[in-house]
XYZ file of C-alpha atoms in Angstrom:
174
model
C 12.088 44.530 -12.908
C 11.529 43.260 -16.474
C 7.975 42.254 -15.560
C 7.173 45.772 -14.319
C 8.688 47.464 -17.373
C 6.870 45.221 -19.846
C 3.586 44.820 -17.967
C 1.407 45.730 -20.953
C 3.435 43.854 -23.591
C 1.764 40.446 -23.391
C 3.989 38.951 -26.088
C 7.022 39.838 -23.978
C 5.347 38.637 -20.764
C 4.573 35.267 -22.360
C 8.273 34.690 -22.976
C 9.318 36.075 -19.611
C 6.899 33.843 -17.701
C 7.924 30.815 -19.774
C 11.575 31.206 -18.827
C 10.747 32.174 -15.268
C 8.671 29.008 -14.829
C 11.441 26.831 -16.234
C 14.032 28.491 -14.009
C 11.980 27.900 -10.882
C 11.284 24.286 -11.848
C 14.567 23.159 -13.372
C 17.168 25.157 -11.462
C 15.621 26.281 -8.189
C 13.346 23.234 -7.701
C 10.561 25.537 -6.487
C 7.593 23.825 -8.082
C 4.919 26.101 -6.604
C 6.611 29.164 -8.084
C 7.074 27.364 -11.399
C 3.362 26.577 -11.526
C 2.537 30.197 -10.715
C 4.615 31.451 -13.653
C 3.206 28.884 -16.066
C -0.259 30.086 -14.991
C 0.848 33.669 -15.660
C 2.053 32.535 -19.087
C -1.386 31.075 -19.800
C -3.072 34.341 -18.762
C -0.665 36.460 -20.835
C -1.271 34.260 -23.887
C -5.025 34.698 -23.559
C -4.542 38.479 -23.383
C -1.980 38.472 -26.203
C -3.904 36.560 -28.865
C -6.905 34.911 -27.209
C -5.538 31.412 -27.617
C -5.184 28.537 -25.175
C -1.502 28.027 -24.356
C -1.440 24.232 -24.376
C 2.373 24.231 -24.196
C 2.235 26.034 -20.825
C -0.474 23.657 -19.592
C 1.827 20.795 -20.619
C 4.738 22.418 -18.757
C 2.538 22.565 -15.664
C 2.040 18.816 -16.108
C 5.793 18.281 -16.368
C 6.224 20.329 -13.188
C 3.717 18.125 -11.387
C 5.542 15.052 -12.752
C 8.870 16.302 -11.393
C 7.142 17.048 -8.066
C 5.798 13.453 -8.146
C 2.115 14.495 -8.265
C 0.862 12.048 -10.888
C -2.835 12.913 -10.625
C -2.264 16.622 -11.280
C 0.207 15.855 -14.067
C -2.300 13.634 -15.850
C -5.037 16.277 -15.567
C -2.748 18.844 -17.209
C -1.746 16.402 -19.948
C -5.408 15.651 -20.719
C -6.243 19.355 -20.890
C -3.245 20.129 -23.104
C -3.990 17.241 -25.483
C -7.530 18.530 -26.145
C -6.201 21.802 -27.538
C -2.907 20.648 -29.062
C -4.169 17.459 -30.686
C -3.180 18.488 -34.211
C 0.350 19.658 -33.288
C 2.376 16.460 -33.690
C 5.623 18.060 -32.498
C 3.830 18.986 -29.296
C 2.208 15.565 -28.977
C 5.633 13.895 -29.146
C 6.698 15.774 -26.031
C 3.343 15.383 -24.304
C 3.153 11.631 -24.779
C 6.722 11.195 -23.504
C 5.922 12.640 -20.102
C 2.497 11.032 -20.065
C 4.185 7.642 -20.484
C 6.813 8.447 -17.864
C 4.097 9.482 -15.410
C 2.337 6.152 -15.764
C 5.570 4.163 -15.644
C 7.687 5.955 -13.067
C 5.091 7.401 -10.700
C 2.112 5.055 -10.967
C 3.893 1.812 -11.982
C 1.106 1.316 -14.542
C 3.177 -0.271 -17.269
C 0.344 -0.999 -19.708
C -0.754 2.648 -19.830
C 2.875 3.739 -20.033
C 3.364 1.615 -23.142
C 0.140 3.007 -24.621
C 1.484 6.562 -24.362
C 4.962 5.647 -25.577
C 3.252 4.032 -28.605
C 1.311 7.274 -29.123
C 4.613 9.156 -29.081
C 5.959 6.872 -31.793
C 2.842 7.538 -33.911
C 3.084 11.305 -33.357
C 6.773 11.267 -34.314
C 5.987 9.462 -37.574
C 3.286 12.025 -38.371
C 5.562 14.915 -37.365
C 8.674 14.126 -39.375
C 8.285 10.644 -40.840
C 10.890 9.067 -38.584
C 10.711 6.132 -36.196
C 11.364 7.110 -32.574
C 13.799 4.337 -31.682
C 14.560 6.028 -28.358
C 10.930 5.545 -27.439
C 11.127 1.913 -28.546
C 13.945 1.594 -26.029
C 11.654 3.130 -23.359
C 8.964 0.595 -24.209
C 11.562 -2.158 -23.799
C 12.640 -0.679 -20.476
C 9.017 -0.555 -19.352
C 8.553 -4.203 -20.313
C 11.712 -5.034 -18.369
C 10.266 -3.310 -15.304
C 7.080 -5.370 -15.685
C 9.159 -8.599 -15.858
C 8.478 -9.162 -19.571
C 12.033 -10.112 -20.501
C 11.213 -11.470 -23.957
C 9.215 -8.360 -24.836
C 12.006 -6.117 -23.576
C 14.625 -7.928 -25.658
C 12.448 -7.736 -28.790
C 12.005 -3.968 -28.353
C 15.708 -3.470 -27.619
C 16.590 -5.379 -30.799
C 14.194 -3.283 -32.895
C 15.535 -0.075 -31.330
C 19.099 -1.200 -32.042
C 18.297 -1.938 -35.680
C 16.577 1.423 -36.221
C 19.155 3.429 -34.270
C 22.303 1.657 -35.464
C 23.864 4.812 -36.923
C 23.226 6.908 -33.803
C 26.245 6.099 -31.655
C 25.097 8.208 -28.716
C 21.864 6.204 -28.619
C 23.737 2.900 -28.971
C 26.004 3.833 -26.071
C 22.877 4.309 -23.899
C 21.322 1.086 -25.199
C 24.450 -0.956 -24.437
C 25.071 0.676 -21.086
């Protein structure tokens, strides 16, 4: 009903389709519908201000990741990076899922580490901080690839940088 009432208000439709896509993906686990609404978001953005909605393209990639379609996820991530390459807050999120796609779906640990490293760089450029949670993910990735010494070194660095974040430490020590 909201879509019909606001059919010519592209700013409104952008937000509606964003939330609709997330609801289908995250709550209803209907990935095809989620992708449809992220596509509608992209179309509404183009009509609203003529821009490329790289955040929606990224969310399509996340949807493909959750649906375990690594090839489609990576294509979306590549497309989104081209347009959003100067938005370091965006790149932090993008590189997180890019790394997870390589690690968890493709078992390509070297590429996973490359993208987790890119996330760390983007975080530093975004707000000047060190992403110790991502250092932990690099350690976990090294653990999965049977690099115990590398994993321990990354865990120790993450612990040192995140020592005042007790929620993080609880996860690290778990």
